mmCIF file with all atom_site columns, C-alpha atoms and ligand atoms in Angstrom:
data_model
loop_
_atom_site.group_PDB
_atom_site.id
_atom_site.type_symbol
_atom_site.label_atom_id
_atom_site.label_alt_id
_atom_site.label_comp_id
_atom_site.label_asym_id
_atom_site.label_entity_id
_atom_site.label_seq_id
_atom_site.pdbx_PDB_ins_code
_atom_site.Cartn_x
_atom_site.Cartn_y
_atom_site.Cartn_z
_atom_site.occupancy
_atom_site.B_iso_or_equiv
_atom_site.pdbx_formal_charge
_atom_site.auth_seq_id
_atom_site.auth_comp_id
_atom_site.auth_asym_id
_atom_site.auth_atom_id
_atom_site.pdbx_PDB_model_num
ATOM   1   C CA  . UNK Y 1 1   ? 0.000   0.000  0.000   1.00 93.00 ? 1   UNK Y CA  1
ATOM   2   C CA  . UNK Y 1 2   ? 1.343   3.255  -1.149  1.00 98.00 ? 2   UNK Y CA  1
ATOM   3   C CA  . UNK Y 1 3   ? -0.077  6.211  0.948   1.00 98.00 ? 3   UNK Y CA  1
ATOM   4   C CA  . UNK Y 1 4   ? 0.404   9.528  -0.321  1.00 99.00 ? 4   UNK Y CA  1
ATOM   5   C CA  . UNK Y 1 5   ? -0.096  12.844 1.552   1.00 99.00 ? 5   UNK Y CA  1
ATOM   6   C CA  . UNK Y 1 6   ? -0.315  16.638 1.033   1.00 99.00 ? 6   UNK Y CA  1
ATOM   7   C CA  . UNK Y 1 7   ? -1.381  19.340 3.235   1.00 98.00 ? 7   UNK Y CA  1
ATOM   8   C CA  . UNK Y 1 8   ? -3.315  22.776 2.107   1.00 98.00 ? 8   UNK Y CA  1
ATOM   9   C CA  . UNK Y 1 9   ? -6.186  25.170 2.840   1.00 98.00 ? 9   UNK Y CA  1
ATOM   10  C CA  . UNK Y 1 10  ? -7.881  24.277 -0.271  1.00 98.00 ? 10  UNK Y CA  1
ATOM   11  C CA  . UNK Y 1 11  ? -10.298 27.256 0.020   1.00 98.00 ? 11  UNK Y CA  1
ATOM   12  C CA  . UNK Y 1 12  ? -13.116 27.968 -2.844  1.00 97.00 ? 12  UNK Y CA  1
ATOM   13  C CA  . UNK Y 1 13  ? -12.253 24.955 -4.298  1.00 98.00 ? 13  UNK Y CA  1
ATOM   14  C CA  . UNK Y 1 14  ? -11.283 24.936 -7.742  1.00 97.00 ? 14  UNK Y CA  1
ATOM   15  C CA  . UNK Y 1 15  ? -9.443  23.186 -10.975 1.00 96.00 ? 15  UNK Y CA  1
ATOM   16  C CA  . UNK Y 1 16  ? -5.708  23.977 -9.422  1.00 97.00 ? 16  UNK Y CA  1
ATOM   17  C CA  . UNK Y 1 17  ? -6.507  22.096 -6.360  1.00 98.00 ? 17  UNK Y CA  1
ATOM   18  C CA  . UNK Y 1 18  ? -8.196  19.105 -8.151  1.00 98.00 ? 18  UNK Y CA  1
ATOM   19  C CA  . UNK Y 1 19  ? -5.717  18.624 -11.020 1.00 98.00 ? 19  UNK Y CA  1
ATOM   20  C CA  . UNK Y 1 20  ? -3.399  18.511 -7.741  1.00 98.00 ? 20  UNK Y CA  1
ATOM   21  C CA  . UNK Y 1 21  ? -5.055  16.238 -5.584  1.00 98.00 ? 21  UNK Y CA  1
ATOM   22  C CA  . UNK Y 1 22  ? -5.445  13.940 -8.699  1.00 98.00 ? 22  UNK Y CA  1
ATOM   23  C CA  . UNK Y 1 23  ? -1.861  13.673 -9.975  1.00 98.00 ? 23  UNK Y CA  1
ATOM   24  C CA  . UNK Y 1 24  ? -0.734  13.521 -5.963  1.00 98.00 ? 24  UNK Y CA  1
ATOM   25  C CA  . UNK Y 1 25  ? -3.307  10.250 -5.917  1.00 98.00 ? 25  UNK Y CA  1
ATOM   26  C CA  . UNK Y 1 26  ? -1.580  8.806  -9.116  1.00 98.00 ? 26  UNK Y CA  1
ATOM   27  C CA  . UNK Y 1 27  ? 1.335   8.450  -7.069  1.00 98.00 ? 27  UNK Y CA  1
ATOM   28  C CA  . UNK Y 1 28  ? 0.276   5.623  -4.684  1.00 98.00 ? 28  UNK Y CA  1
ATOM   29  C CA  . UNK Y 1 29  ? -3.099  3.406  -3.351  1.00 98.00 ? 29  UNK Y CA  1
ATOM   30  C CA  . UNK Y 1 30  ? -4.366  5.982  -1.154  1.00 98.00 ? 30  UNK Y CA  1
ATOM   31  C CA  . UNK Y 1 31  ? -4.626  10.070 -0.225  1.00 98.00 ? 31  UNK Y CA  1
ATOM   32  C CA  . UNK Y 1 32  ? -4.217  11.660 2.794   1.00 99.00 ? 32  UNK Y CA  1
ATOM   33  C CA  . UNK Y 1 33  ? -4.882  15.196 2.994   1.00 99.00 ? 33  UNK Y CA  1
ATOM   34  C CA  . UNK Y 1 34  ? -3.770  17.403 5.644   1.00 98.00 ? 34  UNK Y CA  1
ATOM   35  C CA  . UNK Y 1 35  ? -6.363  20.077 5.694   1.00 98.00 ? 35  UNK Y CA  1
ATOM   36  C CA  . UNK Y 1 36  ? -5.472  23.366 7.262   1.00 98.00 ? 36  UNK Y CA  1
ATOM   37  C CA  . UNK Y 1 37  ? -7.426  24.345 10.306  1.00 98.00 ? 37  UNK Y CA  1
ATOM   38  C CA  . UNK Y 1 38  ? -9.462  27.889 10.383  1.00 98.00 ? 38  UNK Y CA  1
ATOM   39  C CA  . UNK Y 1 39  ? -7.150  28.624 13.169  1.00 98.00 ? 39  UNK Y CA  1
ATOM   40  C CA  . UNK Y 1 40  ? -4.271  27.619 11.674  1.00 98.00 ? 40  UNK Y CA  1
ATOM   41  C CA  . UNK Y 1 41  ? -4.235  29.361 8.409   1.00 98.00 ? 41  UNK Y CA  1
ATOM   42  C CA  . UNK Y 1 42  ? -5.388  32.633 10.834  1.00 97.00 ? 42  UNK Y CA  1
ATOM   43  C CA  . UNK Y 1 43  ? -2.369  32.336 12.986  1.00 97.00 ? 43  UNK Y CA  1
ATOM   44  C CA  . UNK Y 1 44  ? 0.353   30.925 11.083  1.00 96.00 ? 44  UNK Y CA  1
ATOM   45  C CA  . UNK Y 1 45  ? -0.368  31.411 7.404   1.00 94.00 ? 45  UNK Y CA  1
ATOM   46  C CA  . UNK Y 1 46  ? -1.585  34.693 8.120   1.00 94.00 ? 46  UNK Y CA  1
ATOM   47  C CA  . UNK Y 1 47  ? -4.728  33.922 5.743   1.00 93.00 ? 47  UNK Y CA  1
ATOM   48  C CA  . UNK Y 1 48  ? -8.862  34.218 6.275   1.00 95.00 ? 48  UNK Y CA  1
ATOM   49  C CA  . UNK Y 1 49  ? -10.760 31.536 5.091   1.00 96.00 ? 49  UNK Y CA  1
ATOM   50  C CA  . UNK Y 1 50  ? -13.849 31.896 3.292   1.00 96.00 ? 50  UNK Y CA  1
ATOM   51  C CA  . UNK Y 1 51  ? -15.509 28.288 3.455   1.00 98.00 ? 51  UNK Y CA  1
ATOM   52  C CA  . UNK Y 1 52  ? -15.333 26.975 7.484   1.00 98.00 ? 52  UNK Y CA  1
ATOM   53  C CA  . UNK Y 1 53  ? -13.113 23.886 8.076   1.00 98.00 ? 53  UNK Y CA  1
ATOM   54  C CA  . UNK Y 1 54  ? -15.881 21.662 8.133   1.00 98.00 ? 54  UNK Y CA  1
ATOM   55  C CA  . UNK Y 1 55  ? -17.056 22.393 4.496   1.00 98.00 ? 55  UNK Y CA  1
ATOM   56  C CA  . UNK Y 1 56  ? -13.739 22.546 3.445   1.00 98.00 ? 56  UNK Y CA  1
ATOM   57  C CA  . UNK Y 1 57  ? -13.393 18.843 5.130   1.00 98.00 ? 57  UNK Y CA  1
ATOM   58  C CA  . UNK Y 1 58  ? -17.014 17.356 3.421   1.00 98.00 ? 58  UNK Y CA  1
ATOM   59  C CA  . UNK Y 1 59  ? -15.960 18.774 -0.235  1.00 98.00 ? 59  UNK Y CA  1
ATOM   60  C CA  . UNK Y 1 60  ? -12.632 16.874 -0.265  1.00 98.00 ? 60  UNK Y CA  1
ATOM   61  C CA  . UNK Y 1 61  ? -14.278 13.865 1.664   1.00 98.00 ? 61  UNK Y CA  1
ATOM   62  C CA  . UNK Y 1 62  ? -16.539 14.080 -1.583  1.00 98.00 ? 62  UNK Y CA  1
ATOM   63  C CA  . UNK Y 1 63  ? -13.604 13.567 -3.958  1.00 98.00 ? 63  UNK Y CA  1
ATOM   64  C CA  . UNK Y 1 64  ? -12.927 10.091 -5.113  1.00 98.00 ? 64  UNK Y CA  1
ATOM   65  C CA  . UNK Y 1 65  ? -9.131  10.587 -5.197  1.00 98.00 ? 65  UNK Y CA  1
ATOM   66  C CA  . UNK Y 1 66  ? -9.109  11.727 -1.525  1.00 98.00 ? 66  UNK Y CA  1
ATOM   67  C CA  . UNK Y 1 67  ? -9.430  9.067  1.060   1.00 98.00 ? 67  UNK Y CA  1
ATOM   68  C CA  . UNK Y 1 68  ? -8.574  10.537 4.449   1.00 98.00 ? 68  UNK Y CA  1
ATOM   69  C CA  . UNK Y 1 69  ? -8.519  13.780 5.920   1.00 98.00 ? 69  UNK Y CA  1
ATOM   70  C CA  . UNK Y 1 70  ? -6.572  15.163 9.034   1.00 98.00 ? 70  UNK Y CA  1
ATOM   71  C CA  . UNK Y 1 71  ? -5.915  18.067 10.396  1.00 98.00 ? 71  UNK Y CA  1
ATOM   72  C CA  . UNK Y 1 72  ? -3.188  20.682 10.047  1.00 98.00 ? 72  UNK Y CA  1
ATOM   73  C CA  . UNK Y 1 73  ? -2.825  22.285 13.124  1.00 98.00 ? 73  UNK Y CA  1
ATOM   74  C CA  . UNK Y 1 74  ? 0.926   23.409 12.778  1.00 98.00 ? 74  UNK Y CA  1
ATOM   75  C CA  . UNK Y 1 75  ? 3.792   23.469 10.400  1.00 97.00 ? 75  UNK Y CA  1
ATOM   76  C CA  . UNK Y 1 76  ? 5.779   20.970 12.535  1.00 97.00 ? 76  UNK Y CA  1
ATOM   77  C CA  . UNK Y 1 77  ? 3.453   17.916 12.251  1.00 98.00 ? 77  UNK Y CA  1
ATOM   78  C CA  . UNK Y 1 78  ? 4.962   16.894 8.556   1.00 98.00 ? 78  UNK Y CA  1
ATOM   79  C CA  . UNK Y 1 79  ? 7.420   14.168 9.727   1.00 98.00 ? 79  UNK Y CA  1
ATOM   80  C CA  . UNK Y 1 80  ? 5.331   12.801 12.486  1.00 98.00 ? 80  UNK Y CA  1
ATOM   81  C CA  . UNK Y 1 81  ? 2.610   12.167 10.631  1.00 98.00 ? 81  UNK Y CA  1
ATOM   82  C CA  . UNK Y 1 82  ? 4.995   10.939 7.148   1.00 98.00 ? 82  UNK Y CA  1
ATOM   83  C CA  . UNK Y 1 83  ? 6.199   8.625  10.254  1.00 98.00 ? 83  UNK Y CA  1
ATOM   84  C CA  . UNK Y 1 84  ? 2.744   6.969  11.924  1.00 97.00 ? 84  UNK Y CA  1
ATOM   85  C CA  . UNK Y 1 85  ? 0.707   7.192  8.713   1.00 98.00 ? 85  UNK Y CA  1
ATOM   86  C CA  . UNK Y 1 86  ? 3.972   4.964  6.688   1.00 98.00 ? 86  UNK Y CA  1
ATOM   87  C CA  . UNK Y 1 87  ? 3.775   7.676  4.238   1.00 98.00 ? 87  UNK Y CA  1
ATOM   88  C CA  . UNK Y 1 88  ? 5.602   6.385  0.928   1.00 98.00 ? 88  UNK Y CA  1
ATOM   89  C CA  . UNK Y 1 89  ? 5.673   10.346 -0.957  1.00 98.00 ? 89  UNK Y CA  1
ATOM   90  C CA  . UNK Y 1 90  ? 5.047   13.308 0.041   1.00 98.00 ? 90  UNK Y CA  1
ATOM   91  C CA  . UNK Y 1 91  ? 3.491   15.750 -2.705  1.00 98.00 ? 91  UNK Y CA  1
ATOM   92  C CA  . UNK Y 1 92  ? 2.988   19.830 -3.113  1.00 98.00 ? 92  UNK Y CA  1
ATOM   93  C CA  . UNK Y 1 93  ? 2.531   22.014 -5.634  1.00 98.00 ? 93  UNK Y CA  1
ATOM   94  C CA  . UNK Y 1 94  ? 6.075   23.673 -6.913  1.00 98.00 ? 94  UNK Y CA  1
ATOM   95  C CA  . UNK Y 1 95  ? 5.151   27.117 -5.379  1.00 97.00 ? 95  UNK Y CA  1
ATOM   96  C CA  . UNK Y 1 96  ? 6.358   25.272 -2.193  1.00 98.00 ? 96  UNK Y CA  1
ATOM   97  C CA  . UNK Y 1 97  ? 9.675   23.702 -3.955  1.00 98.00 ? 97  UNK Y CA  1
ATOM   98  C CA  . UNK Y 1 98  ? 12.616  23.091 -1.689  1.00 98.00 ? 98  UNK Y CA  1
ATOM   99  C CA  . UNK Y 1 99  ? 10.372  24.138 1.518   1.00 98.00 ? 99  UNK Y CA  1
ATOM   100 C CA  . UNK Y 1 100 ? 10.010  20.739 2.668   1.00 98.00 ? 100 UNK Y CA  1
ATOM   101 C CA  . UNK Y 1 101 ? 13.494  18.782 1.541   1.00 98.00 ? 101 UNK Y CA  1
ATOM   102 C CA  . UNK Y 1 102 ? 13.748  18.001 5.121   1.00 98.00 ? 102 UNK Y CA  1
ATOM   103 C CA  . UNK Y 1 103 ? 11.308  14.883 4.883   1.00 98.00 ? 103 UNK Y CA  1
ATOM   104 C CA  . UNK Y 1 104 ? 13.571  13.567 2.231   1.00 98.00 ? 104 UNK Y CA  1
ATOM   105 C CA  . UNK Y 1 105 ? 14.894  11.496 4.980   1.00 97.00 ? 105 UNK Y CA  1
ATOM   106 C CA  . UNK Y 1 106 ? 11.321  9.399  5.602   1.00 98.00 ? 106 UNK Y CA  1
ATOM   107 C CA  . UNK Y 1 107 ? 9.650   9.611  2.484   1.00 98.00 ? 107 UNK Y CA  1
ATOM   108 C CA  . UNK Y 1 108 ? 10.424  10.669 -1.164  1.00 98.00 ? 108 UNK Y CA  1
ATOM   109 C CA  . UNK Y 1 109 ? 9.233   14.332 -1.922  1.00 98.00 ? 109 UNK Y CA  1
ATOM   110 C CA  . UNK Y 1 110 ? 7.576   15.574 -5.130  1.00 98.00 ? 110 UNK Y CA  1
ATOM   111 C CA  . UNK Y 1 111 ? 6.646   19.002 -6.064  1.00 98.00 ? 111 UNK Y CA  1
ATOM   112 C CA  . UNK Y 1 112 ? 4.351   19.232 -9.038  1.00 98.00 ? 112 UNK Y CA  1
ATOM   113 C CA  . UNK Y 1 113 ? 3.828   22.015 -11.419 1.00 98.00 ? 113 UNK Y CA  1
ATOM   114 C CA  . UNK Y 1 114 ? 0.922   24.574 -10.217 1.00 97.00 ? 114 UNK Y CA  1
ATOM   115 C CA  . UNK Y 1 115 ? -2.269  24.454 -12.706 1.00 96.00 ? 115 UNK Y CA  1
ATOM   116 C CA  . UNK Y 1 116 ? -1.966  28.114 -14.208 1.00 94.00 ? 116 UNK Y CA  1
ATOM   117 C CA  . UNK Y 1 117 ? -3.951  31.324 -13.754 1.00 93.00 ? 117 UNK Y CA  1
ATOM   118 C CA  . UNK Y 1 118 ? -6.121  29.915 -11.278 1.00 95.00 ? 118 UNK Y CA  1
ATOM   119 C CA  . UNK Y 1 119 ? -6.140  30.492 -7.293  1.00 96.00 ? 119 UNK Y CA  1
ATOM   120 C CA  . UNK Y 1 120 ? -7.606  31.544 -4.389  1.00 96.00 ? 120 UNK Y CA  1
ATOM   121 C CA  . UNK Y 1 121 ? -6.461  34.783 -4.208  1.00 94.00 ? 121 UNK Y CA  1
ATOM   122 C CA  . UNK Y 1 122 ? -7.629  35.248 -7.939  1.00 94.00 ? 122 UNK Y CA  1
ATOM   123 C CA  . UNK Y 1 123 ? -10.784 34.152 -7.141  1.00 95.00 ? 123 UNK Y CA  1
ATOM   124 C CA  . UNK Y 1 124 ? -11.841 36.793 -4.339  1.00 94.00 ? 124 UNK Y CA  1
ATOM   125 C CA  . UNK Y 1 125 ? -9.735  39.324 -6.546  1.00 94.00 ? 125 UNK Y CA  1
ATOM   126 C CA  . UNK Y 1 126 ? -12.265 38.539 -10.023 1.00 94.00 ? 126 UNK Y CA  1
ATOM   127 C CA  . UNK Y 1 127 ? -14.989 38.321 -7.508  1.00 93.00 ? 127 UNK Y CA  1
ATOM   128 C CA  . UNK Y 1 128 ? -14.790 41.834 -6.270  1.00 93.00 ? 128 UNK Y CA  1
ATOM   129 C CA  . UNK Y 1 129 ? -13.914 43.810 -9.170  1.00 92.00 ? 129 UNK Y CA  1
ATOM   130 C CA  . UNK Y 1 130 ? -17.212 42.658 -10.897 1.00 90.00 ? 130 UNK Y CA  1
ATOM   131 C CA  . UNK Y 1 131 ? -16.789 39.242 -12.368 1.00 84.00 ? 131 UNK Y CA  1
ATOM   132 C CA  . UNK Y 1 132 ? -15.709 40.851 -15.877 1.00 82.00 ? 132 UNK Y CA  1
ATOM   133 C CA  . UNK Y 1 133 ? -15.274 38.007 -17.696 1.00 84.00 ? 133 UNK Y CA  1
ATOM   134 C CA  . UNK Y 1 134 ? -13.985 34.162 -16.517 1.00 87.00 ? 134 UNK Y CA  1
ATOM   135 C CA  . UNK Y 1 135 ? -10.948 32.888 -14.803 1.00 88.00 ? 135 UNK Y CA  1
ATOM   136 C CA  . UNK Y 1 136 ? -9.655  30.215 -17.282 1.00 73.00 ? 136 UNK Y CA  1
ATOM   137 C CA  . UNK Y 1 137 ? -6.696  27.384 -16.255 1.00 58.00 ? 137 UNK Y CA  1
ATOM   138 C CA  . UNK Y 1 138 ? -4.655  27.112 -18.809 1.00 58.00 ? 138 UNK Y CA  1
ATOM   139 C CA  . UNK Y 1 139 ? -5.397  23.730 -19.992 1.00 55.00 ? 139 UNK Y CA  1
HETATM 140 N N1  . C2G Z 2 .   ? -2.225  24.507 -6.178  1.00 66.60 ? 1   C2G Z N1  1
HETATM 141 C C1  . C2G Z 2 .   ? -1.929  24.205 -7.510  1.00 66.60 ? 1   C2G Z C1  1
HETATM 142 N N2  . C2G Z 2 .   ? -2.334  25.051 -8.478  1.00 66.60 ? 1   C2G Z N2  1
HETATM 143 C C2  . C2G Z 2 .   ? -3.023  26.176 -8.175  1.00 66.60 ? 1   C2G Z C2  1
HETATM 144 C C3  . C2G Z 2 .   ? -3.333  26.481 -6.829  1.00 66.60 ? 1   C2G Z C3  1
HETATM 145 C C4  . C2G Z 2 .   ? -2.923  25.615 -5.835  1.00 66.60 ? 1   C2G Z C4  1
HETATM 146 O O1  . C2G Z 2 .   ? -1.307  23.176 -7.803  1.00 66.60 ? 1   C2G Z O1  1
HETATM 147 N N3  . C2G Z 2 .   ? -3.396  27.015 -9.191  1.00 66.60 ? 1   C2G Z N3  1
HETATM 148 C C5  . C2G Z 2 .   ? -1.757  23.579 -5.141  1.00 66.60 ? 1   C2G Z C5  1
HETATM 149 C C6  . C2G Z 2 .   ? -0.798  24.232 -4.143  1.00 66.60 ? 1   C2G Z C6  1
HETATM 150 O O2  . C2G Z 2 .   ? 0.518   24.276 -4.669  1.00 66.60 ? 1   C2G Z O2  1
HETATM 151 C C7  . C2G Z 2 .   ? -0.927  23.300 -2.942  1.00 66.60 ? 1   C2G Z C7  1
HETATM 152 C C8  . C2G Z 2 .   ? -2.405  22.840 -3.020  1.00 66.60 ? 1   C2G Z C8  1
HETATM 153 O O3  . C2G Z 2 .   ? -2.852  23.140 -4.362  1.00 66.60 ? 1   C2G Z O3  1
HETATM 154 O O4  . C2G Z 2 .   ? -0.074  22.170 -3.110  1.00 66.60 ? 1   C2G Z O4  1
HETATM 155 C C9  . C2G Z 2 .   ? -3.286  23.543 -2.016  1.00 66.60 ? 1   C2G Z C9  1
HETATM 156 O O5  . C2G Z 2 .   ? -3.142  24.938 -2.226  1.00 66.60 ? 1   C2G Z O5  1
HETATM 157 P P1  . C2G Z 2 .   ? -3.572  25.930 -1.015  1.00 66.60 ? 1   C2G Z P1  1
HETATM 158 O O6  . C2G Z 2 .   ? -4.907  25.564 -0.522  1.00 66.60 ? 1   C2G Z O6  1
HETATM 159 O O7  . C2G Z 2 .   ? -3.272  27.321 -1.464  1.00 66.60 ? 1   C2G Z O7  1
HETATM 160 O O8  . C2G Z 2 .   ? -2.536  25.492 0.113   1.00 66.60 ? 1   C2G Z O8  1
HETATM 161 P P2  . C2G Z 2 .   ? -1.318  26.332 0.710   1.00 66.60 ? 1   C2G Z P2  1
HETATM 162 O O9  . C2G Z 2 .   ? -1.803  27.628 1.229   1.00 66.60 ? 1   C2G Z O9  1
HETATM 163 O O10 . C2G Z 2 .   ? -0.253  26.316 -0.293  1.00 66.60 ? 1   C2G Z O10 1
HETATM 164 O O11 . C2G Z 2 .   ? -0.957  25.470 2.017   1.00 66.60 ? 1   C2G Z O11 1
HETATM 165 O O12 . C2G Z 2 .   ? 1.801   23.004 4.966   1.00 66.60 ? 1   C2G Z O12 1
HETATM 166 C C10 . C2G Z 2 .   ? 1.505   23.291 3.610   1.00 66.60 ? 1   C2G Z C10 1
HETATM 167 C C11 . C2G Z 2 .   ? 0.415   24.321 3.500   1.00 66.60 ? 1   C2G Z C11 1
HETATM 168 O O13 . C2G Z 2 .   ? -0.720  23.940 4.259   1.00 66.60 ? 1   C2G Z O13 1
HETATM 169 C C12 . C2G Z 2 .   ? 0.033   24.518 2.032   1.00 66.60 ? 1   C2G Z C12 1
#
């Protein structure tokens, strides 16, 4: 059984977090997710989430390439959790390249290429100066 994990906010949901989660799953057997808290991403990420933990949790739940979610409560858990869980890779987008070498040691680490103009951030941004036009992902 390969397990593969990843950690994220995954906030207003959209095609750069799927294409993610999907290629991550193509790695191994199964997913685990480590889903930042509210509090978390308010403290320590220094970012306000617009859909509650909760929901965030139920829409990934409702993914068939996720198949467990935990919590991300801190920035230190990583190798703990690569550790108990018998985590064979450890995936995140490339925007976090070289931030996470250290688990090279307990699992192999693979940074994948970010889906283009699509994000959060882009999201609220189109949302409040009017919705001209559509946010497109590069296919
Ligand atoms: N992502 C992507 N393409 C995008 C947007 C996001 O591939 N257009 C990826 C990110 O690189 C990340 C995952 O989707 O691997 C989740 O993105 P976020 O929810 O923005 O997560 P982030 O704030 O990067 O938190 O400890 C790690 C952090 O929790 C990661």
């Amino acid at each position: 059984m390969r397990t593969i994990i990843t950690y994220g906010t995954f906030d207003l949901f959209h095609i750069g977090h799927l294409n993610l989660l999907k290629r991550a799953r193509s790695y191994g057997d199964r997913l685990i997710v480590g889903l930042s808290t509210d509090e978390f991403n308010l403290t320590m990420k220094n970012k306000v989430t617009a859909i509650p933990y909760p929901d965030r949790k139920e829409i990934l739940e409702g993914l068939r390439c996720v198949d467990l979610i935990i919590p991300e409560s801190s920035w230190e858990q990583k190798k703990d959790d690569v550790q108990h869980l018998q985590v064979s890779t450890f995936v995140m987008g490339d925007d976090w390249v070289g931030k996470f070498d250290f688990l090279k040691e307990h699992c192999e680490v693979v940074y994948l290429p970010r889906t283009q103009d699509i994000s959060t951030t882009e999201i609220k941004r189109h949302i409040e100066k009017g919705n001209q036009g559509q946010l497109r992902a590069v296919a």
